[in-house]
PDB file of C-alpha atoms in Angstrom:
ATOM      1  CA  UNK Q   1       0.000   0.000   0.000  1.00 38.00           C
ATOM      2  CA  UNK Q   2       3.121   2.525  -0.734  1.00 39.00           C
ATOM      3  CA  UNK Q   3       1.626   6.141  -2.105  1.00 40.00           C
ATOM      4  CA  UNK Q   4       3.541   7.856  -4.798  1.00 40.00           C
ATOM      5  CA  UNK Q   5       5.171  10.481  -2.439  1.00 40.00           C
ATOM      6  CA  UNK Q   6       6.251  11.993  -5.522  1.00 39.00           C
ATOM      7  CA  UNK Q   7       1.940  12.961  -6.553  1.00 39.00           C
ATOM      8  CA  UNK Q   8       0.096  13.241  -3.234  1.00 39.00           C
ATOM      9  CA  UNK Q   9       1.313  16.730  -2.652  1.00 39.00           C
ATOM     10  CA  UNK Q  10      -0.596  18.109  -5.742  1.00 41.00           C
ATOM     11  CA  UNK Q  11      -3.261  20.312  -4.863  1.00 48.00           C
ATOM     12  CA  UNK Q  12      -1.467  21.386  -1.637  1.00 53.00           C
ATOM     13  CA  UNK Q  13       1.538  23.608  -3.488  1.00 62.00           C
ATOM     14  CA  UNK Q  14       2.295  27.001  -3.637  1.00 76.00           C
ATOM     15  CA  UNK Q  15       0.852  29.856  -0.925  1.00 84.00           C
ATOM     16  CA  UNK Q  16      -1.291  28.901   1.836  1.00 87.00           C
ATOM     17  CA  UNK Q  17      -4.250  31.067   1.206  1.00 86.00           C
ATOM     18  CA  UNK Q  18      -6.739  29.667   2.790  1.00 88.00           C
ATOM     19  CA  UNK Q  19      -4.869  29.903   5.836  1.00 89.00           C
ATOM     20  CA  UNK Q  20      -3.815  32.972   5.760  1.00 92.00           C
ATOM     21  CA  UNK Q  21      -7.444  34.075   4.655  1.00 92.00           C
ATOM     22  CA  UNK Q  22      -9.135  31.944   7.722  1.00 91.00           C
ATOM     23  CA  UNK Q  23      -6.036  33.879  10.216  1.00 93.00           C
ATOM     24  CA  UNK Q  24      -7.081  37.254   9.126  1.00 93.00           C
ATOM     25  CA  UNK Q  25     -11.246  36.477   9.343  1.00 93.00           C
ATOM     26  CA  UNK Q  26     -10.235  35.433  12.894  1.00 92.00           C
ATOM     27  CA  UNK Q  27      -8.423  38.525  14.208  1.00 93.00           C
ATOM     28  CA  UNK Q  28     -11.518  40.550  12.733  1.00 94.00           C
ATOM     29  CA  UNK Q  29     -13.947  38.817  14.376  1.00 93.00           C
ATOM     30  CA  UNK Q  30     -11.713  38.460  17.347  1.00 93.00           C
ATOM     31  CA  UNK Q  31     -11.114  42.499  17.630  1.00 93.00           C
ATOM     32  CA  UNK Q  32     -14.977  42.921  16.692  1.00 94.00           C
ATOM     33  CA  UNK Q  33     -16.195  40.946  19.304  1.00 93.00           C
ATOM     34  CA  UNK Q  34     -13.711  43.502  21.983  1.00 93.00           C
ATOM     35  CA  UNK Q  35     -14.781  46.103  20.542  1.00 93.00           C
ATOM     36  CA  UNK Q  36     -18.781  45.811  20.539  1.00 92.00           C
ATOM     37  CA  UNK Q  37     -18.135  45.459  24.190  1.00 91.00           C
ATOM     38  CA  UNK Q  38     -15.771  48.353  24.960  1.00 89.00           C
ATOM     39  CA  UNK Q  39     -16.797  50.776  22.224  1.00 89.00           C
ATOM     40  CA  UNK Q  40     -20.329  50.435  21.551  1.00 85.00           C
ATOM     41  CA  UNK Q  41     -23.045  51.184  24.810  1.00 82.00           C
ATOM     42  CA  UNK Q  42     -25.366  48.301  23.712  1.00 84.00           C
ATOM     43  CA  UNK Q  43     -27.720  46.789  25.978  1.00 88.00           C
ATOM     44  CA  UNK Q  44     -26.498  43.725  27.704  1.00 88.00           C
ATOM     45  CA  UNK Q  45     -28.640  41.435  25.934  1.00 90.00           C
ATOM     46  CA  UNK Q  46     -27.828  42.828  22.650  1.00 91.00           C
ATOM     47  CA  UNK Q  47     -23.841  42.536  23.458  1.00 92.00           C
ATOM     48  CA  UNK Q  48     -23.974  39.357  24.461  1.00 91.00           C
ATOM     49  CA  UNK Q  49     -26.295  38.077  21.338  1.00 92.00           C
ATOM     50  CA  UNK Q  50     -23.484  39.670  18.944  1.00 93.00           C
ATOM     51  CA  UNK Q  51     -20.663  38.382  20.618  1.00 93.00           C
ATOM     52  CA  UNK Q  52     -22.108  35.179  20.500  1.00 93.00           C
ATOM     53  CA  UNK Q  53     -22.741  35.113  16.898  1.00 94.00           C
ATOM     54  CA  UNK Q  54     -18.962  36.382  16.324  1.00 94.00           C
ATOM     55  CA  UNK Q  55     -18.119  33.404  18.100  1.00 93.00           C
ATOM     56  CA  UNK Q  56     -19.979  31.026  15.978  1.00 93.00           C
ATOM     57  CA  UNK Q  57     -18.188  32.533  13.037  1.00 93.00           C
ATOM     58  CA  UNK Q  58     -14.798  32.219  15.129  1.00 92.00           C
ATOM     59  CA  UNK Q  59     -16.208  28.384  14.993  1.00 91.00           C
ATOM     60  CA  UNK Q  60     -16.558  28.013  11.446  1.00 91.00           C
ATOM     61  CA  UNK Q  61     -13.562  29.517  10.602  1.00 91.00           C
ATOM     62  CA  UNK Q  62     -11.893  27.245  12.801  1.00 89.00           C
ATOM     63  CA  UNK Q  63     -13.082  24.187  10.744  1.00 89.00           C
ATOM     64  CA  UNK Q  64     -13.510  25.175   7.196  1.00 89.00           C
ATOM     65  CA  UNK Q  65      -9.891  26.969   6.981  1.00 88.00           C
ATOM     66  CA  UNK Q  66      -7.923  24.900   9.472  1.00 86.00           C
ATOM     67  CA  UNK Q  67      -9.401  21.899  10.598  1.00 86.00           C
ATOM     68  CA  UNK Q  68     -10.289  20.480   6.958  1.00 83.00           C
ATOM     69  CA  UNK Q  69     -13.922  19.419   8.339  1.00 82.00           C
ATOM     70  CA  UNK Q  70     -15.973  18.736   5.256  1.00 81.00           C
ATOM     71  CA  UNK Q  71     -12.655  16.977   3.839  1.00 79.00           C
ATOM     72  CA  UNK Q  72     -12.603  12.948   2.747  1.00 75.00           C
ATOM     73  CA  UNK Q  73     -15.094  11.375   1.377  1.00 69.00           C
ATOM     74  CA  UNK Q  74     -18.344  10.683   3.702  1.00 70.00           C
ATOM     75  CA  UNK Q  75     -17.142  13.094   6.025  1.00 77.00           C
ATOM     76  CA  UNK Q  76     -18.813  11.230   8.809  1.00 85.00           C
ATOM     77  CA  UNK Q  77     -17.065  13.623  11.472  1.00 88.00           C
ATOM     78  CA  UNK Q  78     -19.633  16.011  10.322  1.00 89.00           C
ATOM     79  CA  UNK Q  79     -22.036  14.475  12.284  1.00 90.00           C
ATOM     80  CA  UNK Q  80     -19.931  13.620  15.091  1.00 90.00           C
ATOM     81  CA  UNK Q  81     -18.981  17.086  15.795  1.00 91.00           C
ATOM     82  CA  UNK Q  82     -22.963  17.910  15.329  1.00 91.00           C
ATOM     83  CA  UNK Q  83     -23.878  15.468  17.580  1.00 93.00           C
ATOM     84  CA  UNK Q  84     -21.602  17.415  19.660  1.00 93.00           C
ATOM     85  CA  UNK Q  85     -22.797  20.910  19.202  1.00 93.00           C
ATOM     86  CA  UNK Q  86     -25.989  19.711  19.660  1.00 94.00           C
ATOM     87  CA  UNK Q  87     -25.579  18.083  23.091  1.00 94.00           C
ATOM     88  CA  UNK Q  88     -23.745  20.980  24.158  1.00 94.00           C
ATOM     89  CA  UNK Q  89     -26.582  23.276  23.590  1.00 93.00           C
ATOM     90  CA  UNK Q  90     -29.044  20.708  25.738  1.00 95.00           C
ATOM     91  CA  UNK Q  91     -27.230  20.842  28.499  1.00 94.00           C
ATOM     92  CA  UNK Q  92     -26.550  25.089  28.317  1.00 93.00           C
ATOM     93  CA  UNK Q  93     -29.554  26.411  27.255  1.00 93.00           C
ATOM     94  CA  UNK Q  94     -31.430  23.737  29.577  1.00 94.00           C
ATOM     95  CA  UNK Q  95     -29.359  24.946  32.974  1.00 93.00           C
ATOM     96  CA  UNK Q  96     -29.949  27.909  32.438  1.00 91.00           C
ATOM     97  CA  UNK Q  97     -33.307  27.682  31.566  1.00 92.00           C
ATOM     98  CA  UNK Q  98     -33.557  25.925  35.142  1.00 91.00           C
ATOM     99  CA  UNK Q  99     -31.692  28.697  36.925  1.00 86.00           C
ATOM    100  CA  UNK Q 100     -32.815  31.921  35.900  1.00 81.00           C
TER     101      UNK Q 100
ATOM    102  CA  UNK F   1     -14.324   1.400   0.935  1.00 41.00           C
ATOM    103  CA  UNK F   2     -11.424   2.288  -1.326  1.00 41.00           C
ATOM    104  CA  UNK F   3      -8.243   0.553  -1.629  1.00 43.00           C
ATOM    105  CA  UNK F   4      -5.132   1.798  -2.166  1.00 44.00           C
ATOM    106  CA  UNK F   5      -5.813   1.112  -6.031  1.00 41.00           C
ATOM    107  CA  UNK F   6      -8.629   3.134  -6.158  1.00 43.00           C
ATOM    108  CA  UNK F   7      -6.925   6.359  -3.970  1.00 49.00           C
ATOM    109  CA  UNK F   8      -6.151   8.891  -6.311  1.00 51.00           C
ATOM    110  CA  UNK F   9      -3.093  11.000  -6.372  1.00 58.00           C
ATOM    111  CA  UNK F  10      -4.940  13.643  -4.436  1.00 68.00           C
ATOM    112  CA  UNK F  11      -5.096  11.670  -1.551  1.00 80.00           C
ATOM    113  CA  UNK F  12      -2.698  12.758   1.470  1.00 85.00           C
ATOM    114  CA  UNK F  13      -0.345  10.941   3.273  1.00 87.00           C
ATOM    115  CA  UNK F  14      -2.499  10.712   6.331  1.00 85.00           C
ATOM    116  CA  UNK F  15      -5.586   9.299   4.392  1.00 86.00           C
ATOM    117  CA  UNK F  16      -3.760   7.164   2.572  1.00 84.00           C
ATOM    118  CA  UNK F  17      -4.265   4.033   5.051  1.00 87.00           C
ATOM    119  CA  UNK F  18      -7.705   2.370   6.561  1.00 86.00           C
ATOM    120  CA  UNK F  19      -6.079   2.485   9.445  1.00 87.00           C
ATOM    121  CA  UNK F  20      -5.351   6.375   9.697  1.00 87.00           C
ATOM    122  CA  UNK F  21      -8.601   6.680   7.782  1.00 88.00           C
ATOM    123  CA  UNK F  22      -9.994   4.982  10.697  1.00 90.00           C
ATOM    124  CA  UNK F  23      -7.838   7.055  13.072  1.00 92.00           C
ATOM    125  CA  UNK F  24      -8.464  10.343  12.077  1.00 91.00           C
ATOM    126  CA  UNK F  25     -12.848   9.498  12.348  1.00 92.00           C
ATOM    127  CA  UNK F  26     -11.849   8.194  15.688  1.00 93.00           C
ATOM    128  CA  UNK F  27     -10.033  11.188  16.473  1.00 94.00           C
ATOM    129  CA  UNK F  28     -12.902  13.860  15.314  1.00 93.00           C
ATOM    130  CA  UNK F  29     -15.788  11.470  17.683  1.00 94.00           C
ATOM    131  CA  UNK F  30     -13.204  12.124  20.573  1.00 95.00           C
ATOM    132  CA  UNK F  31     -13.637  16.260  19.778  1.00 95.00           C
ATOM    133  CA  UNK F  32     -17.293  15.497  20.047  1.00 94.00           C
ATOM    134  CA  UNK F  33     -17.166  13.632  23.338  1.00 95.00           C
ATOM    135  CA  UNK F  34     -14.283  17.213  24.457  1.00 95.00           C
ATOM    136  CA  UNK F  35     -17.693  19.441  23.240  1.00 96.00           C
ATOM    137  CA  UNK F  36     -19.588  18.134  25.732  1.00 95.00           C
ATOM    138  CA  UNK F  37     -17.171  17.770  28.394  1.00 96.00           C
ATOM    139  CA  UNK F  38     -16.459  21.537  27.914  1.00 96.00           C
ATOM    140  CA  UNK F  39     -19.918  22.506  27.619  1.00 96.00           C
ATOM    141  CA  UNK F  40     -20.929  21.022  31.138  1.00 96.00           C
ATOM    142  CA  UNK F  41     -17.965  22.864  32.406  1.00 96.00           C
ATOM    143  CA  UNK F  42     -19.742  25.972  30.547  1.00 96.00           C
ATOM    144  CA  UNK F  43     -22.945  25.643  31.671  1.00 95.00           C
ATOM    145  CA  UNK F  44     -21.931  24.931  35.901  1.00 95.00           C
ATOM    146  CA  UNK F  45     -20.058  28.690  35.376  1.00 95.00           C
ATOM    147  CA  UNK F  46     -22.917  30.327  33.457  1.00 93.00           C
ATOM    148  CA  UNK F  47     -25.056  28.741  36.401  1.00 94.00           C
ATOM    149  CA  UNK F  48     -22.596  29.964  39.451  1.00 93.00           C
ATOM    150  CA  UNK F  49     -21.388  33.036  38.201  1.00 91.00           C
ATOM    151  CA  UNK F  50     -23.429  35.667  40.181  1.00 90.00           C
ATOM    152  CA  UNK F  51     -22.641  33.353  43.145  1.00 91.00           C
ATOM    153  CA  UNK F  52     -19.431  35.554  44.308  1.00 89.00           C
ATOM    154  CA  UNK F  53     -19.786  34.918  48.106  1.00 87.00           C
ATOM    155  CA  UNK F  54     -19.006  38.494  48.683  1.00 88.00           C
ATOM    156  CA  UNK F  55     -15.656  37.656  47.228  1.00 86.00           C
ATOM    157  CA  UNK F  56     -13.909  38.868  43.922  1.00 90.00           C
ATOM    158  CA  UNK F  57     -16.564  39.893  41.015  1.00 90.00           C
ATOM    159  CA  UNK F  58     -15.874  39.270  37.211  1.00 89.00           C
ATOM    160  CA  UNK F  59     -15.705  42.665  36.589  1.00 87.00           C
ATOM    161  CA  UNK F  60     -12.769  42.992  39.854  1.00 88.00           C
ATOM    162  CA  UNK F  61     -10.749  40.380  38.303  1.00 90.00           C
ATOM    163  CA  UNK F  62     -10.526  40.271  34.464  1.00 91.00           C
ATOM    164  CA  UNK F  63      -8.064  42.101  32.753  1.00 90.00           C
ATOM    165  CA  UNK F  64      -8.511  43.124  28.731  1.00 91.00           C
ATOM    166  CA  UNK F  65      -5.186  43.480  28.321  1.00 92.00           C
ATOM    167  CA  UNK F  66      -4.144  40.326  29.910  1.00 92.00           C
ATOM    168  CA  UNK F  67      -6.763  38.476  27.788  1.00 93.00           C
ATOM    169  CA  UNK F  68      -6.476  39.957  24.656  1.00 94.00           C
ATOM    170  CA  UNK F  69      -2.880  38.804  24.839  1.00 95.00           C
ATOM    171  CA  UNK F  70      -3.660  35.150  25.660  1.00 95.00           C
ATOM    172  CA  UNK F  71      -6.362  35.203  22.898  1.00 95.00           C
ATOM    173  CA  UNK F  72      -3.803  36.850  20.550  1.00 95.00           C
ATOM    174  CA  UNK F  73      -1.128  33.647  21.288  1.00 96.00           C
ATOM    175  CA  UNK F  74      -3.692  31.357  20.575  1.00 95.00           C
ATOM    176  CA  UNK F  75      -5.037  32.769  17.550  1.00 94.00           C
ATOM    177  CA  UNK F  76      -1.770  32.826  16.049  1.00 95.00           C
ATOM    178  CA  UNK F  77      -0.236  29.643  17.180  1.00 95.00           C
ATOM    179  CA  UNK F  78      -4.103  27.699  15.011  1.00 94.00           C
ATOM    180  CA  UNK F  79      -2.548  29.409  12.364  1.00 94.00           C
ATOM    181  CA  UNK F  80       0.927  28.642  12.780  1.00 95.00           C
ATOM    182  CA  UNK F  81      -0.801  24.970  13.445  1.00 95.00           C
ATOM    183  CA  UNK F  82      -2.558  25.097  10.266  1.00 93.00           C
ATOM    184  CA  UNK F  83       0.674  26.181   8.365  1.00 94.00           C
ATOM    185  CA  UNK F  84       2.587  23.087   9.786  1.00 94.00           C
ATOM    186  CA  UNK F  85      -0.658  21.182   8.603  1.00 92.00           C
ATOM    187  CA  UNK F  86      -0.032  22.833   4.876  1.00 92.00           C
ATOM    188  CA  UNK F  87       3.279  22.040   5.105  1.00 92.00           C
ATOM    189  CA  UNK F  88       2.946  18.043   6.122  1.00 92.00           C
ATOM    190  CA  UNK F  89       0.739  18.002   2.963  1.00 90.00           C
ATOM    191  CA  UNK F  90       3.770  19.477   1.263  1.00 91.00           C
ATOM    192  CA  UNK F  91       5.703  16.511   2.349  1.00 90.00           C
ATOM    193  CA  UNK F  92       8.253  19.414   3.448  1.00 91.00           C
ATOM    194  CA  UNK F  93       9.865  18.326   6.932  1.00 91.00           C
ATOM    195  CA  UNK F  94      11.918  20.901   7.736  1.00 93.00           C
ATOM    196  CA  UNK F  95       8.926  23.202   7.196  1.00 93.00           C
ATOM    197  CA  UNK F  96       6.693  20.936   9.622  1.00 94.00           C
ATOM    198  CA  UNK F  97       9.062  20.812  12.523  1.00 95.00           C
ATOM    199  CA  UNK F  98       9.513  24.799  11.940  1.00 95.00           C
ATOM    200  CA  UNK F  99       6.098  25.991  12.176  1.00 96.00           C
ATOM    201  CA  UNK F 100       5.135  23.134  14.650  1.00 96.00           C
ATOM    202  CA  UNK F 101       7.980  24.819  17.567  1.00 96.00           C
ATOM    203  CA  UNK F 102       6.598  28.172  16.536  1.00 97.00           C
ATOM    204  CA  UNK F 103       3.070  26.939  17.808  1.00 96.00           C
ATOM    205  CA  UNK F 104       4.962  25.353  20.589  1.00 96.00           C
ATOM    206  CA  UNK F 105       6.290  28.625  21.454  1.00 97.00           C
ATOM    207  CA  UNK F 106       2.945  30.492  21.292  1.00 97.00           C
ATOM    208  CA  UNK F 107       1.896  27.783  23.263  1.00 96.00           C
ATOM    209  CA  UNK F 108       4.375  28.102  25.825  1.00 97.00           C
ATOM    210  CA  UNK F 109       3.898  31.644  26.123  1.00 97.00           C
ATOM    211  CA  UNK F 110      -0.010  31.154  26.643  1.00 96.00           C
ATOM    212  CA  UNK F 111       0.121  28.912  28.977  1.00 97.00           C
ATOM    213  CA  UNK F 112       2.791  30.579  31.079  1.00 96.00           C
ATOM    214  CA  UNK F 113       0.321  34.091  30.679  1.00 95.00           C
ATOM    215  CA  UNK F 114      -2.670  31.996  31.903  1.00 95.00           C
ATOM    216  CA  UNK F 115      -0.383  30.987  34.489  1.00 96.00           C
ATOM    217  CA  UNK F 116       0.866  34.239  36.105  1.00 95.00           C
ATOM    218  CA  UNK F 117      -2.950  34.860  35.701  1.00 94.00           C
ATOM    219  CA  UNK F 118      -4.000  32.477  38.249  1.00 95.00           C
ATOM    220  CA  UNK F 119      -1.419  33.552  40.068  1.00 95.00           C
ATOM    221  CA  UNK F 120      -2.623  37.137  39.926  1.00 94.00           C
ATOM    222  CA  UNK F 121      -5.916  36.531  40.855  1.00 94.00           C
ATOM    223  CA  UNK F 122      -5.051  34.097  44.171  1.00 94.00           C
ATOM    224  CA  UNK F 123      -2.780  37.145  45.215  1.00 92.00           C
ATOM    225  CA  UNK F 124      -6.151  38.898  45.296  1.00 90.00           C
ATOM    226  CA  UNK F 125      -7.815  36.873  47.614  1.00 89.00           C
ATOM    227  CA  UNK F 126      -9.387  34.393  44.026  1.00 91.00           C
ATOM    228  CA  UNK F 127      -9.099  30.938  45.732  1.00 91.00           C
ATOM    229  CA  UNK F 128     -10.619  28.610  43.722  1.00 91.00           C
ATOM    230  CA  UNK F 129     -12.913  28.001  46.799  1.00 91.00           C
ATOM    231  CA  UNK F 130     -13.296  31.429  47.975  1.00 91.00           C
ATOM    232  CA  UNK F 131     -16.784  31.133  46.215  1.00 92.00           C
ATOM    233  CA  UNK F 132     -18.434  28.984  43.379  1.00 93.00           C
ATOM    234  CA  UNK F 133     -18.317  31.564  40.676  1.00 94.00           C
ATOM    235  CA  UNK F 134     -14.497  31.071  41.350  1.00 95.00           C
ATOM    236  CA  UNK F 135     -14.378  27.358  41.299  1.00 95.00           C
ATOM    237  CA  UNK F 136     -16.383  26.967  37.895  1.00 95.00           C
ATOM    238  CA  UNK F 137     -14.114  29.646  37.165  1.00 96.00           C
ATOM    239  CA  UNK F 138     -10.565  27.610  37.632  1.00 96.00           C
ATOM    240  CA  UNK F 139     -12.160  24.718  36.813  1.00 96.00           C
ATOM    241  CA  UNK F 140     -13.273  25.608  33.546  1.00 96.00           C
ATOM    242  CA  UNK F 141     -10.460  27.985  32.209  1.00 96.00           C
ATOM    243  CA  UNK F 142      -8.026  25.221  34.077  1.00 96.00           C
ATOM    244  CA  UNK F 143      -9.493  22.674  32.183  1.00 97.00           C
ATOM    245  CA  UNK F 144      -8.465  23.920  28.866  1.00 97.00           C
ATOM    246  CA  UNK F 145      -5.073  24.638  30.238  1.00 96.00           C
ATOM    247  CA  UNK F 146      -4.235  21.002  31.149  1.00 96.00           C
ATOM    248  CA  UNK F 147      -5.577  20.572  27.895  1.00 97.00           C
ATOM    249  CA  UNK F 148      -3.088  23.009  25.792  1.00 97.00           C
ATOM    250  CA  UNK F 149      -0.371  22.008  27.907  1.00 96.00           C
ATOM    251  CA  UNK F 150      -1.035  18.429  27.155  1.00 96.00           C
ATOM    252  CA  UNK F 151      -1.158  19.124  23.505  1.00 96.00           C
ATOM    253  CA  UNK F 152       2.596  21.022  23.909  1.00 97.00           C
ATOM    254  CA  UNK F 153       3.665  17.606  25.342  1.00 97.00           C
ATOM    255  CA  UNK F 154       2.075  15.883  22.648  1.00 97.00           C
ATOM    256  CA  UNK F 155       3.197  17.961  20.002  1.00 96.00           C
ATOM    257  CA  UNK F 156       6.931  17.544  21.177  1.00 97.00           C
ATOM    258  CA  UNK F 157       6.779  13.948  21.365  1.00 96.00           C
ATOM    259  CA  UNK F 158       5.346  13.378  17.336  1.00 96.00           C
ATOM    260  CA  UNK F 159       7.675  16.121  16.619  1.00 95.00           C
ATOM    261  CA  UNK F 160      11.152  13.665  18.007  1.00 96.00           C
ATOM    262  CA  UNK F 161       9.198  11.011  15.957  1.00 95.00           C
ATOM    263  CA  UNK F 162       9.216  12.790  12.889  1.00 94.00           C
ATOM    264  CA  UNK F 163      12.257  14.186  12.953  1.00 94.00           C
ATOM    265  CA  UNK F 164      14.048  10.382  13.558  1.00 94.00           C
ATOM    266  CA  UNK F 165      11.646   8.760  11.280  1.00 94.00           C
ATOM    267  CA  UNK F 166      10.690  11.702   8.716  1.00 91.00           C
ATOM    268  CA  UNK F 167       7.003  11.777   6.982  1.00 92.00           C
ATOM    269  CA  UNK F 168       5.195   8.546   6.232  1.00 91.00           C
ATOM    270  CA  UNK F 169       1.913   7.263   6.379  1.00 90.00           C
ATOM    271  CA  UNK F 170       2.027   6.716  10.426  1.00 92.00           C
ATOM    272  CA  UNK F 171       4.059  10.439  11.403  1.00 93.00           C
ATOM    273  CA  UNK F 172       1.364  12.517   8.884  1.00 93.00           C
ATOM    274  CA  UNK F 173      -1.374  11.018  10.871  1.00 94.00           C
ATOM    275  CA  UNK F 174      -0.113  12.028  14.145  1.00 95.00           C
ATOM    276  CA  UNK F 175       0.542  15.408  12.968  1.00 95.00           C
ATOM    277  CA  UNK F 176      -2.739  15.916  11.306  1.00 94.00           C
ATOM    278  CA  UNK F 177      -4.625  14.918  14.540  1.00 95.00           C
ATOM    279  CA  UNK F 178      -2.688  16.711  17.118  1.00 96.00           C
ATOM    280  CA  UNK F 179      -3.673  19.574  14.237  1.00 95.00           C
ATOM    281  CA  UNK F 180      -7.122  19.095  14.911  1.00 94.00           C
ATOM    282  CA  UNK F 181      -6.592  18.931  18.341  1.00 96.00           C
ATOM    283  CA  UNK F 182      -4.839  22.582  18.464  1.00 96.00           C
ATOM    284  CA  UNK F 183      -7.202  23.989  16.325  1.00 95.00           C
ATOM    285  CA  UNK F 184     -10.142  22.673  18.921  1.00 95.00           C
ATOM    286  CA  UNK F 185      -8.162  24.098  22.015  1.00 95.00           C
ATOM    287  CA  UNK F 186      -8.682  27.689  20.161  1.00 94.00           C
ATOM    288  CA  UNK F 187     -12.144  26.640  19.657  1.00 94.00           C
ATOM    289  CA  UNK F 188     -13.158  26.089  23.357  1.00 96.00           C
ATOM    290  CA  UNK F 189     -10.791  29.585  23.895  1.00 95.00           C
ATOM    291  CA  UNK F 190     -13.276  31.198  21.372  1.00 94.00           C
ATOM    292  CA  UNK F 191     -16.046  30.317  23.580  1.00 95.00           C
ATOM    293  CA  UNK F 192     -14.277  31.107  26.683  1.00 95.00           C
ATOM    294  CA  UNK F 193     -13.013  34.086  25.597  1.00 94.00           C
ATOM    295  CA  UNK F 194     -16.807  35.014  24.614  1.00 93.00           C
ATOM    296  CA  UNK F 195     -18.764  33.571  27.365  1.00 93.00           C
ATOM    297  CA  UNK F 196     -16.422  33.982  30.127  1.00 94.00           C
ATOM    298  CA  UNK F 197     -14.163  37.475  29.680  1.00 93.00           C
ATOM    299  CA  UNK F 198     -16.331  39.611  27.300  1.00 92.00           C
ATOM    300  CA  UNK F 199     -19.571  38.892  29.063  1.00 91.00           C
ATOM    301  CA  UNK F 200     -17.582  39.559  32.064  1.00 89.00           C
ATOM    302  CA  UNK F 201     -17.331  42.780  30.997  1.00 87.00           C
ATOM    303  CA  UNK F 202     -20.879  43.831  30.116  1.00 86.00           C
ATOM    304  CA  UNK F 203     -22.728  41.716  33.335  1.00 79.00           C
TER     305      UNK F 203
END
């Protein structure tokens, strides 16, 4: 089962753009997120909704320009990491659903 | 599934096996099962959080430019992550090991920030059990500290590997996953950055 090393780097030459693209979409959203805090006199619940969507972009930057997530064929991990996600939300939104 | 017949020449190194095919699925159910352990750890501080005992108050302890920093390191060492990723694909080892001790370094440098943190905020009377917003508090951010400087640990150790036994099928798989594994430490940061120092701010 021996690859050509000389052929599976093709595709993956030359500049990292997409890197490079998914690095500079993070420091905006990162310095977005500060700054809709410090800068703008939003209410709280309107701060905190923005900042949270920022963060969900953060997220998908994350895995379409570095992690590679829809990548290989199937891509079952899809559905792991959704599976994921989704349990996570359960178990936030329901606590504090029960506390406050 | 497809044999190594039927892989075509875009196939990387770290695909290029059932068993790192295998591997890497394995690896990306484990970053589910992380999700929810961090998001348990989320939702006991979004539940404790106005329970400061009298002691030290988000707003007394957090520090923007302290954070901003940490977030900063992190950022940049997914990046320098993803580079070393790029470059494993390149089948270029020199350039792997290079930008792989550059994220080791931002590593480093985040971990020893988060740690003069800590250290900063027990100085101020912070125990973690001086009250429960505090002990979600450590627990949560400590959490994903053990967790980054597990990954530097882990990062050093596939490094020495591929440095003795350069890239082949087994070294690009450990390199791609400890990848993913970086990348997913700055994705819980994201959310603690979010959830736990900006909203600090505003509450």
């Amino acid at each position: 089962m021996q690859t050509d090393h000389s052929t599976t780097s093709h595709g993956h030459e030359g500049f990292p753009w997409k890197h490079v693209i998914g690095f500079i979409l993070s420091l905006i959203l990162t310095v977005a997120a500060l700054w809709i805090v410090v800068s703008l006199s939003l209410s709280v619940t309107l701060t905190i909704t923005f900042i949270l969507i920022l963060a969900i972009f953060q997220v998908l930057v994350q895995l379409l320009f570095f992690m590679h997530i829809t990548e290989h064929e199937g891509a079952y991990q899809i559905i792991a990491i959704f599976f994921g996600i989704f349990l996570a939300a359960v178990f936030v939104y329901g606590s504090i659903w029960i506390i406050y | 599934m497809s044999q190594s017949n039927s892989l075509n020449q875009h196939t990387p190194l770290e695909y290029s096996t059932e068993d790192g095919r295998l591997k890497i699925f394995g690896f990306w159910v484990f970053l589910g099962a992380e999700i929810i352990l961090f998001s348990c750890l989320f939702a006991s501080y979004m539940v404790y959080l106005h329970r400061t005992a009298g002691g030290p108050t988000p707003d007394d302890l957090y520090d923007v430019k302290e954070f901003m920093i940490e977030t900063f390191l992190l950022l940049t060492s997914s990046f320098t992550c993803g580079l070393g990723t790029h470059e494993l694909r390149r089948q270029n080892k020199m350039g792997v090991i290079i930008w792989f001790i550059i994220t080791l370094i931002l590593g480093l440098g985040f971990v020893g920030m988060e740690i003069h943190e800590f250290v900063d905020y027990v100085g101020e009377g912070a125990k973690l059990t001086t009250s429960a917003f505090l002990t979600s508090f450590f627990t949560l951010v400590g959490t994903h500290g053990c967790h980054v400087s597990l990954g530097i640990l882990w990062i050093i150790g596939i490094l020495i590997q591929t440095a003795r036994t350069g890239i082949n099928a087994v070294t690009a798989r450990k390199l791609f996953i400890v990848g993913l594994y970086w990348h997913f430490l700055d994705v819980v940061w994201v959310f603690i950055f979010t959830v736990v120092y900006l909203t600090g701010m505003v509450l």
